[in-house]
Amino acid sequence: MFEAADGYGRTSLVVNYPVTHPASQLDNGAVIPGYLAREDAPFYPEHLRVEYENEYGEYRIYPEYGTNDDAVAEYVDVARCRRDMARFLDERYDWDLLAVQFQVTDSVFHDLDDRDEIRRVLEKVDEFVGDIIDLGGGDPTVLLASDHGMGDYDWTFYANSWLANHGYCETTTGDTQYFRQAKDELKGKDEESKDERSLLETAVETAASAATTAGLSPQRIHRGLSTVGLAAIVERLLPEDALVAAQNQVVDYSNSAAFQLYFNSLGIHLNVEGRDPAGTIPEADYEEVRAELVEKLERVRDPDGELVFDAVRPREEVYEGEHLEDAPDIALFPRDYRYDVSGSILDTFRRYPHKNHKPEGILLSNRPLDAGKQAEIHDVAPTVAAALGIPVDTNTDGEVLLDIEEQIERENWDGISHEYVDGRSNEASSSVEDRLADLGYMG
């Protein structure tokens, strides 16, 4: 969006948006990278980091705290960086679009359990948002959006374990990569803390390997502990990374018929001959195998006897467009979104009350929005474009939600976006893709 705005001569200030590293070299404006960038990622223009830190102190992308630290203060300080950066840039640019993202409004729900602590962070973010809105002066158009909601989850469903138990997925011994480990690398954790953690992980992994050799898989051990009520105790005492090390089984992709490819996705991929590098399902059997798998997944129940999924659908019923072939073959819709779907190889279910993403987020504006339409995330870009007075992308699935009296123009943004993408080095783009893959967002 901000690159399109730049292409139409508007000045954009972009603060902390995910996947904005390497920063686009805008003709007008500035980009301060966010999530997935390393802490020392360069800004654009590059001189802005030194100037900002001389005035406000260290700019940080990620919070960092230990067991004895004040987590609330840490999150608030990181959020304050966004507000301070907006003020800093506002003094230097006559901007048309100021876009600021607060990642902490997501991460506090994943990392903190105390509702009062979470509320204290959110109240400070609300204050900072008000400060940023004030920078617009006069009567600016304001859109406040979240890309998802947040709410209660009860269970983790281990899709690959279930597929293995039903003969669709083969497993092997290998190294696991876990989300929190990848995030630690982005934060630039010091080598000493990494060494301390790796000692415990190595010890647990060694024990797990010995148990596997003796015929006791991590799944069987966990199931046995659950039977006698000890699994939850062990999980509390051992750090999460150490538990992951104990899960020393991974998917043997080349010998599997179906698997969850990304550790936190809601999709099942089939391994089809002639389509996939090591396909195992004959192409002629694809529809039959997929229909059989859809039917079985629709009937999966948790240990309380409740259905796990509201719907299980073939991909063409969910997705469309020229990249349909890149989508998972089967899309999963957990019941009331109270189930995580994990690719780790553990037991089939783990009772795990926690907070996680919900499909419905929020969209607020100081301008009237179309009350007759259920707003979607892809409506945000065309709505911002219309507010800026630039053409709306002809390829968008979204609609303009504001009541705009002027005729809305439409143009293809592809030519504009390619100018910025082509300007990035292949090495930098590859680095971003590697981090996305490590975090489970792409293969």
Short mmCIF file of C-alpha atoms in Angstrom, two decimals:
data_model
loop_
_atom_site.label_atom_id
_atom_site.label_comp_id
_atom_site.label_asym_id
_atom_site.label_seq_id
_atom_site.Cartn_x
_atom_site.Cartn_y
_atom_site.Cartn_z
CA MET A 1 0.00 0.00 0.00
CA PHE A 2 2.65 2.54 1.02
CA GLU A 3 4.72 1.71 -2.08
CA ALA A 4 1.70 2.38 -4.27
CA ALA A 5 1.13 5.67 -2.44
CA ASP A 6 4.77 6.58 -3.07
CA GLY A 7 4.37 5.71 -6.74
CA TYR A 8 1.49 8.17 -6.99
CA GLY A 9 3.54 10.93 -5.40
CA ARG A 10 2.28 10.69 -1.83
CA THR A 11 4.62 10.82 1.17
CA SER A 12 4.37 7.75 3.41
CA LEU A 13 5.82 7.12 6.87
CA VAL A 14 5.75 3.43 7.78
CA VAL A 15 6.66 2.32 11.29
CA ASN A 16 7.11 -1.27 12.47
CA TYR A 17 5.09 -3.09 9.81
CA PRO A 18 5.94 -6.80 9.46
CA VAL A 19 8.00 -7.97 6.48
CA THR A 20 9.28 -4.47 5.65
CA HIS A 21 12.93 -5.50 5.76
CA PRO A 22 14.84 -4.77 3.64
CA ALA A 23 13.20 -1.35 3.73
CA SER A 24 11.77 -0.07 0.45
CA GLN A 25 13.62 2.93 -0.91
CA LEU A 26 10.75 5.36 -1.20
CA ASP A 27 11.07 8.53 -3.26
CA ASN A 28 9.05 10.32 -0.59
CA GLY A 29 8.97 9.22 3.03
CA ALA A 30 10.54 6.70 5.38
CA VAL A 31 10.32 3.02 6.35
CA ILE A 32 11.20 1.72 9.82
CA PRO A 33 11.21 -2.12 9.59
CA GLY A 34 9.26 -4.30 12.01
CA TYR A 35 8.60 -7.97 12.72
CA LEU A 36 10.96 -10.46 11.03
CA ALA A 37 13.73 -7.85 10.79
CA ARG A 38 16.74 -8.20 13.08
CA GLU A 39 17.09 -5.60 15.82
CA ASP A 40 19.88 -3.85 13.92
CA ALA A 41 18.00 -3.70 10.59
CA PRO A 42 18.74 -0.47 8.69
CA PHE A 43 16.02 2.14 8.31
CA TYR A 44 15.30 3.99 5.09
CA PRO A 45 16.77 6.52 4.80
CA GLU A 46 19.59 4.95 6.82
CA HIS A 47 20.63 8.14 8.62
CA LEU A 48 17.33 8.14 10.51
CA ARG A 49 18.40 5.50 13.05
CA VAL A 50 21.36 7.50 14.33
CA GLU A 51 19.33 10.72 14.43
CA TYR A 52 16.45 9.05 16.26
CA GLU A 53 18.65 7.32 18.83
CA ASN A 54 20.59 10.52 19.52
CA GLU A 55 17.29 12.15 20.46
CA TYR A 56 15.16 9.36 21.96
CA GLY A 57 17.54 6.53 22.84
CA GLU A 58 17.69 2.99 21.47
CA TYR A 59 14.96 2.00 19.02
CA ARG A 60 13.84 -1.59 19.55
CA ILE A 61 11.66 -3.94 17.54
CA TYR A 62 11.27 -6.73 20.11
CA PRO A 63 10.65 -6.83 23.87
CA GLU A 64 13.15 -8.75 25.97
CA TYR A 65 12.71 -9.72 29.59
CA GLY A 66 13.63 -12.45 32.05
CA THR A 67 11.75 -14.08 34.89
CA ASN A 68 12.76 -11.36 37.37
CA ASP A 69 12.08 -8.41 35.05
CA ASP A 70 9.00 -6.23 34.79
CA ALA A 71 7.38 -7.59 31.61
CA VAL A 72 4.75 -4.85 31.51
CA ALA A 73 7.39 -2.11 31.58
CA GLU A 74 9.30 -3.90 28.84
CA TYR A 75 6.30 -4.11 26.53
CA VAL A 76 5.32 -0.51 27.23
CA ASP A 77 8.84 0.70 26.46
CA VAL A 78 8.82 -1.11 23.11
CA ALA A 79 5.38 0.34 22.29
CA ARG A 80 6.63 3.79 23.27
CA CYS A 81 9.29 3.46 20.58
CA ARG A 82 6.51 3.41 17.97
CA ARG A 83 4.94 6.60 19.34
CA ASP A 84 8.30 8.34 19.65
CA MET A 85 9.28 7.30 16.13
CA ALA A 86 6.02 8.73 14.77
CA ARG A 87 6.75 12.03 16.51
CA PHE A 88 10.34 12.00 15.27
CA LEU A 89 9.29 11.45 11.64
CA ASP A 90 6.41 13.92 11.87
CA GLU A 91 8.94 16.67 12.62
CA ARG A 92 10.89 15.86 9.44
CA TYR A 93 8.25 15.07 6.81
CA ASP A 94 5.11 16.67 5.43
CA TRP A 95 3.35 13.34 5.18
CA ASP A 96 0.17 12.08 3.53
CA LEU A 97 0.10 8.59 5.08
CA LEU A 98 1.32 7.74 8.58
CA ALA A 99 1.06 3.98 9.23
CA VAL A 100 2.15 2.65 12.64
CA GLN A 101 1.90 -0.98 13.76
CA PHE A 102 1.94 -2.12 17.41
CA GLN A 103 3.08 -5.76 17.47
CA VAL A 104 2.90 -5.88 21.27
CA THR A 105 -0.92 -5.92 21.20
CA ASP A 106 -0.55 -9.43 19.79
CA SER A 107 2.47 -10.74 21.69
CA VAL A 108 1.23 -9.82 25.19
CA PHE A 109 -1.59 -12.33 24.80
CA HIS A 110 0.88 -15.06 23.85
CA ASP A 111 3.46 -14.24 26.51
CA LEU A 112 1.52 -12.98 29.54
CA ASP A 113 -1.12 -14.79 31.58
CA ASP A 114 -2.17 -12.05 34.01
CA ARG A 115 -5.22 -10.15 32.69
CA ASP A 116 -4.33 -7.04 34.70
CA GLU A 117 -0.83 -6.96 33.21
CA ILE A 118 -2.22 -7.35 29.69
CA ARG A 119 -4.70 -4.54 30.34
CA ARG A 120 -1.96 -2.21 31.59
CA VAL A 121 -0.02 -2.71 28.35
CA LEU A 122 -3.11 -2.17 26.19
CA GLU A 123 -4.06 1.00 28.08
CA LYS A 124 -0.63 2.49 27.37
CA VAL A 125 -0.87 1.52 23.71
CA ASP A 126 -4.26 3.24 23.59
CA GLU A 127 -2.60 6.37 24.99
CA PHE A 128 0.18 6.18 22.39
CA VAL A 129 -2.34 5.74 19.58
CA GLY A 130 -4.06 8.93 20.74
CA ASP A 131 -0.72 10.76 20.66
CA ILE A 132 -0.13 9.58 17.09
CA ILE A 133 -3.61 10.64 15.95
CA ASP A 134 -2.91 14.11 17.35
CA LEU A 135 0.01 14.41 14.93
CA GLY A 136 -2.51 14.59 12.08
CA GLY A 137 -3.81 17.94 13.29
CA GLY A 138 -7.11 19.30 12.02
CA ASP A 139 -9.41 16.46 11.06
CA PRO A 140 -7.34 13.57 9.66
CA THR A 141 -8.91 10.38 8.36
CA VAL A 142 -8.12 7.65 10.89
CA LEU A 143 -8.35 3.89 10.41
CA LEU A 144 -7.56 1.56 13.30
CA ALA A 145 -7.43 -2.09 12.26
CA SER A 146 -6.29 -5.46 13.56
CA ASP A 147 -5.48 -8.31 11.18
CA HIS A 148 -7.13 -10.83 13.54
CA GLY A 149 -8.86 -11.13 16.88
CA MET A 150 -7.72 -12.85 20.06
CA GLY A 151 -9.47 -15.23 22.41
CA ASP A 152 -9.51 -18.44 24.42
CA TYR A 153 -8.20 -21.78 23.16
CA ASP A 154 -8.61 -25.09 24.97
CA TRP A 155 -6.58 -27.66 23.05
CA THR A 156 -3.68 -28.29 20.72
CA PHE A 157 -4.43 -30.83 18.00
CA TYR A 158 -1.25 -32.38 16.56
CA ALA A 159 -2.26 -32.91 12.95
CA ASN A 160 0.85 -34.80 11.85
CA SER A 161 0.57 -37.15 14.83
CA TRP A 162 -3.05 -37.85 13.88
CA LEU A 163 -2.06 -38.39 10.24
CA ALA A 164 0.73 -40.75 11.36
CA ASN A 165 -1.69 -42.74 13.52
CA HIS A 166 -4.02 -43.15 10.52
CA GLY A 167 -1.32 -44.24 8.09
CA TYR A 168 -0.97 -41.04 6.03
CA CYS A 169 2.24 -39.66 7.50
CA GLU A 170 5.62 -41.27 8.18
CA THR A 171 8.01 -39.92 10.80
CA THR A 172 11.73 -40.05 11.34
CA THR A 173 14.25 -38.82 13.90
CA GLY A 174 15.55 -35.33 13.22
CA ASP A 175 16.14 -31.82 14.47
CA THR A 176 13.09 -29.74 15.30
CA GLN A 177 12.76 -26.03 14.66
CA TYR A 178 10.41 -24.18 16.94
CA PHE A 179 8.76 -20.79 16.65
CA ARG A 180 10.24 -19.37 19.86
CA GLN A 181 13.73 -20.47 18.87
CA ALA A 182 13.41 -18.60 15.59
CA LYS A 183 12.10 -15.50 17.37
CA ASP A 184 15.10 -15.60 19.73
CA GLU A 185 17.41 -15.44 16.74
CA LEU A 186 15.60 -12.37 15.43
CA LYS A 187 16.02 -10.69 18.81
CA GLY A 188 19.77 -11.39 18.70
CA LYS A 189 19.92 -13.36 21.96
CA ASP A 190 23.42 -13.40 23.38
CA GLU A 191 25.50 -16.51 22.92
CA GLU A 192 25.78 -17.23 26.67
CA SER A 193 22.02 -17.56 27.13
CA LYS A 194 21.82 -19.67 23.97
CA ASP A 195 24.56 -21.96 25.33
CA GLU A 196 22.75 -22.35 28.67
CA ARG A 197 19.54 -23.22 26.89
CA SER A 198 21.23 -25.64 24.50
CA LEU A 199 22.76 -27.61 27.42
CA LEU A 200 19.29 -28.39 28.79
CA GLU A 201 17.91 -29.07 25.32
CA THR A 202 20.81 -31.42 24.58
CA ALA A 203 20.25 -33.32 27.83
CA VAL A 204 16.54 -33.72 27.19
CA GLU A 205 17.09 -34.65 23.56
CA THR A 206 19.70 -37.26 24.55
CA ALA A 207 17.23 -38.78 27.00
CA ALA A 208 14.52 -38.75 24.35
CA SER A 209 16.78 -40.46 21.83
CA ALA A 210 17.66 -43.16 24.36
CA ALA A 211 13.99 -43.70 25.10
CA THR A 212 13.22 -43.94 21.39
CA THR A 213 15.95 -46.54 20.95
CA ALA A 214 14.32 -48.52 23.75
CA GLY A 215 10.98 -48.35 21.93
CA LEU A 216 9.49 -45.47 23.93
CA SER A 217 8.60 -42.62 21.58
CA PRO A 218 7.95 -39.10 22.91
CA GLN A 219 4.27 -39.64 22.10
CA ARG A 220 4.10 -42.80 24.22
CA ILE A 221 5.95 -41.12 27.09
CA HIS A 222 3.64 -38.09 27.01
CA ARG A 223 0.56 -40.32 26.78
CA GLY A 224 1.72 -42.30 29.79
CA LEU A 225 2.39 -39.16 31.81
CA SER A 226 -1.05 -37.85 30.88
CA THR A 227 -2.68 -41.05 32.10
CA VAL A 228 -1.23 -40.59 35.58
CA GLY A 229 -1.72 -36.81 35.56
CA LEU A 230 1.96 -35.82 35.34
CA ALA A 231 2.25 -34.42 31.82
CA ALA A 232 1.11 -30.93 32.81
CA ILE A 233 3.55 -30.88 35.75
CA VAL A 234 6.49 -31.83 33.53
CA GLU A 235 5.48 -29.19 30.99
CA ARG A 236 5.44 -26.52 33.70
CA LEU A 237 8.85 -27.49 35.09
CA LEU A 238 10.68 -27.83 31.80
CA PRO A 239 11.19 -24.79 29.52
CA GLU A 240 9.22 -24.97 26.30
CA ASP A 241 12.34 -25.26 24.12
CA ALA A 242 13.46 -28.29 26.14
CA LEU A 243 10.11 -29.95 25.57
CA VAL A 244 10.48 -29.34 21.87
CA ALA A 245 13.91 -30.97 21.97
CA ALA A 246 12.25 -34.05 23.43
CA GLN A 247 10.01 -34.19 20.38
CA ASN A 248 12.82 -35.61 18.30
CA GLN A 249 10.52 -36.98 15.62
CA VAL A 250 9.76 -35.03 12.46
CA VAL A 251 7.81 -35.71 9.28
CA ASP A 252 9.49 -37.96 6.71
CA TYR A 253 8.10 -35.97 3.81
CA SER A 254 9.40 -38.14 0.98
CA ASN A 255 7.60 -41.22 2.35
CA SER A 256 4.36 -39.58 3.51
CA ALA A 257 1.05 -39.29 1.70
CA ALA A 258 -0.20 -36.26 3.66
CA PHE A 259 1.16 -33.82 6.23
CA GLN A 260 0.80 -30.39 7.74
CA LEU A 261 3.66 -28.57 6.08
CA TYR A 262 3.91 -25.47 8.27
CA PHE A 263 4.04 -25.88 12.04
CA ASN A 264 1.12 -23.53 12.75
CA SER A 265 -1.01 -23.62 9.60
CA LEU A 266 -4.60 -24.70 9.07
CA GLY A 267 -3.93 -26.78 6.00
CA ILE A 268 -3.06 -30.34 4.98
CA HIS A 269 -0.85 -31.00 1.96
CA LEU A 270 -1.08 -34.19 -0.08
CA ASN A 271 2.05 -35.64 -1.65
CA VAL A 272 1.06 -36.28 -5.28
CA GLU A 273 3.09 -38.04 -7.99
CA GLY A 274 3.95 -35.79 -10.92
CA ARG A 275 3.13 -32.67 -8.92
CA ASP A 276 5.35 -32.88 -5.85
CA PRO A 277 9.09 -33.71 -5.89
CA ALA A 278 8.69 -37.01 -4.00
CA GLY A 279 5.03 -37.74 -4.65
CA THR A 280 3.57 -40.93 -3.19
CA ILE A 281 -0.12 -40.66 -4.18
CA PRO A 282 -0.86 -41.60 -7.81
CA GLU A 283 -2.41 -38.63 -9.60
CA ALA A 284 -5.44 -40.75 -10.53
CA ASP A 285 -6.11 -41.40 -6.82
CA TYR A 286 -5.80 -37.77 -5.67
CA GLU A 287 -9.51 -36.91 -5.46
CA GLU A 288 -10.40 -40.20 -3.76
CA VAL A 289 -7.65 -39.91 -1.15
CA ARG A 290 -8.48 -36.28 -0.46
CA ALA A 291 -12.22 -36.96 -0.09
CA GLU A 292 -11.45 -39.85 2.27
CA LEU A 293 -9.17 -37.66 4.36
CA VAL A 294 -11.70 -34.79 4.47
CA GLU A 295 -14.37 -37.19 5.70
CA LYS A 296 -12.14 -38.59 8.45
CA LEU A 297 -11.00 -35.15 9.63
CA GLU A 298 -14.60 -33.95 9.79
CA ARG A 299 -15.27 -36.69 12.37
CA VAL A 300 -12.24 -36.06 14.64
CA ARG A 301 -13.25 -35.51 18.27
CA ASP A 302 -11.19 -34.30 21.22
CA PRO A 303 -10.87 -36.34 24.44
CA ASP A 304 -14.03 -34.64 25.74
CA GLY A 305 -15.98 -36.00 22.78
CA GLU A 306 -16.36 -32.63 21.01
CA LEU A 307 -15.83 -32.22 17.27
CA VAL A 308 -12.53 -30.49 16.51
CA PHE A 309 -13.53 -28.84 13.23
CA ASP A 310 -16.52 -26.78 12.16
CA ALA A 311 -15.56 -27.50 8.55
CA VAL A 312 -12.93 -29.33 6.50
CA ARG A 313 -12.90 -28.21 2.85
CA PRO A 314 -11.04 -28.86 -0.42
CA ARG A 315 -8.89 -25.89 -1.31
CA GLU A 316 -10.91 -24.82 -4.36
CA GLU A 317 -13.88 -24.18 -2.08
CA VAL A 318 -11.80 -21.71 -0.07
CA TYR A 319 -9.23 -20.17 -2.42
CA GLU A 320 -9.22 -18.87 -5.97
CA GLY A 321 -6.87 -17.15 -8.38
CA GLU A 322 -3.71 -17.91 -10.29
CA HIS A 323 -1.86 -19.21 -7.20
CA LEU A 324 -4.47 -21.78 -6.21
CA GLU A 325 -1.94 -24.59 -6.75
CA ASP A 326 0.21 -23.17 -3.95
CA ALA A 327 -2.58 -23.53 -1.37
CA PRO A 328 -2.89 -26.58 0.91
CA ASP A 329 -5.04 -29.34 -0.57
CA ILE A 330 -7.33 -29.32 2.48
CA ALA A 331 -8.31 -26.29 4.57
CA LEU A 332 -9.14 -26.73 8.26
CA PHE A 333 -11.59 -24.59 10.27
CA PRO A 334 -11.34 -25.39 14.00
CA ARG A 335 -14.57 -25.36 15.99
CA ASP A 336 -15.07 -21.85 17.36
CA TYR A 337 -11.30 -21.45 16.86
CA ARG A 338 -10.59 -23.06 20.22
CA TYR A 339 -8.00 -25.52 18.85
CA ASP A 340 -4.42 -24.87 17.81
CA VAL A 341 -3.35 -27.13 14.94
CA SER A 342 0.33 -28.00 15.36
CA GLY A 343 2.76 -29.83 13.12
CA SER A 344 4.89 -31.13 16.01
CA ILE A 345 4.98 -34.89 16.56
CA LEU A 346 3.70 -35.44 20.08
CA ASP A 347 0.45 -36.98 21.31
CA THR A 348 -2.65 -36.34 19.20
CA PHE A 349 -4.15 -33.90 21.73
CA ARG A 350 -2.82 -31.72 24.51
CA ARG A 351 -5.16 -29.83 26.83
CA TYR A 352 -3.69 -26.35 26.71
CA PRO A 353 -5.85 -23.38 27.84
CA HIS A 354 -4.32 -20.20 26.41
CA LYS A 355 -4.96 -17.19 24.17
CA ASN A 356 -4.52 -17.25 20.42
CA HIS A 357 -5.81 -15.77 17.19
CA LYS A 358 -9.47 -15.54 16.20
CA PRO A 359 -10.67 -14.79 12.64
CA GLU A 360 -12.62 -11.62 13.47
CA GLY A 361 -10.61 -8.51 14.32
CA ILE A 362 -11.57 -4.84 14.67
CA LEU A 363 -11.86 -1.91 12.27
CA LEU A 364 -12.55 1.57 13.64
CA SER A 365 -12.65 4.93 11.89
CA ASN A 366 -13.60 8.51 12.58
CA ARG A 367 -15.34 8.46 9.19
CA PRO A 368 -18.64 6.68 8.40
CA LEU A 369 -18.03 3.17 7.07
CA ASP A 370 -20.34 1.12 4.87
CA ALA A 371 -22.74 -0.34 7.45
CA GLY A 372 -24.18 -2.76 4.92
CA LYS A 373 -20.95 -4.69 4.42
CA GLN A 374 -19.05 -7.09 6.65
CA ALA A 375 -15.58 -5.57 6.44
CA GLU A 376 -12.69 -7.86 5.45
CA ILE A 377 -8.95 -7.41 5.91
CA HIS A 378 -8.50 -6.85 2.18
CA ASP A 379 -10.84 -3.83 2.31
CA VAL A 380 -8.23 -1.80 4.18
CA ALA A 381 -5.88 -1.10 1.24
CA PRO A 382 -8.55 0.15 -1.21
CA THR A 383 -10.11 2.23 1.58
CA VAL A 384 -6.76 3.88 2.38
CA ALA A 385 -6.13 4.44 -1.34
CA ALA A 386 -9.47 6.19 -1.73
CA ALA A 387 -8.78 8.33 1.33
CA LEU A 388 -5.42 9.35 -0.21
CA GLY A 389 -7.08 10.17 -3.50
CA ILE A 390 -5.09 7.64 -5.53
CA PRO A 391 -6.46 4.93 -7.84
CA VAL A 392 -7.56 1.64 -6.28
CA ASP A 393 -5.76 -1.49 -7.48
CA THR A 394 -7.76 -3.33 -10.13
CA ASN A 395 -6.51 -6.67 -8.74
CA THR A 396 -7.78 -6.18 -5.19
CA ASP A 397 -10.51 -8.37 -3.73
CA GLY A 398 -11.40 -5.56 -1.33
CA GLU A 399 -13.87 -2.70 -1.51
CA VAL A 400 -13.76 0.94 -0.46
CA LEU A 401 -15.57 1.26 2.87
CA LEU A 402 -15.61 5.05 3.11
CA ASP A 403 -18.43 7.12 1.65
CA ILE A 404 -16.47 8.82 -1.15
CA GLU A 405 -18.42 11.28 -3.29
CA GLU A 406 -15.81 11.47 -6.03
CA GLN A 407 -15.61 8.80 -8.70
CA ILE A 408 -13.10 6.14 -7.63
CA GLU A 409 -10.41 5.52 -10.24
CA ARG A 410 -8.85 2.10 -10.67
CA GLU A 411 -5.42 1.12 -12.01
CA ASN A 412 -3.19 -1.95 -11.88
CA TRP A 413 -0.58 -1.55 -9.13
CA ASP A 414 1.67 -4.35 -10.38
CA GLY A 415 3.96 -2.05 -12.32
CA ILE A 416 4.40 0.20 -9.29
CA SER A 417 5.16 -2.56 -6.79
CA HIS A 418 7.69 -4.24 -9.09
CA GLU A 419 9.78 -1.06 -9.11
CA TYR A 420 10.38 -1.44 -5.37
CA VAL A 421 10.68 -5.24 -5.26
CA ASP A 422 13.17 -5.28 -8.14
CA GLY A 423 15.29 -2.73 -6.30
CA ARG A 424 15.99 -5.15 -3.43
CA SER A 425 18.93 -7.52 -3.61
CA ASN A 426 18.27 -11.21 -4.17
CA GLU A 427 20.32 -11.96 -1.05
CA ALA A 428 18.16 -9.70 1.12
CA SER A 429 14.91 -11.11 -0.27
CA SER A 430 16.16 -14.65 0.26
CA SER A 431 17.01 -13.81 3.88
CA VAL A 432 13.44 -12.63 4.50
CA GLU A 433 12.03 -15.80 2.92
CA ASP A 434 14.31 -17.93 5.11
CA ARG A 435 13.01 -16.22 8.26
CA LEU A 436 9.41 -16.66 7.11
CA ALA A 437 10.07 -20.36 6.57
CA ASP A 438 11.75 -20.71 9.99
CA LEU A 439 8.69 -19.16 11.63
CA GLY A 440 6.31 -21.46 9.79
CA TYR A 441 4.78 -18.97 7.34
CA MET A 442 6.11 -20.48 4.12
CA GLY A 443 8.06 -23.46 2.87
#
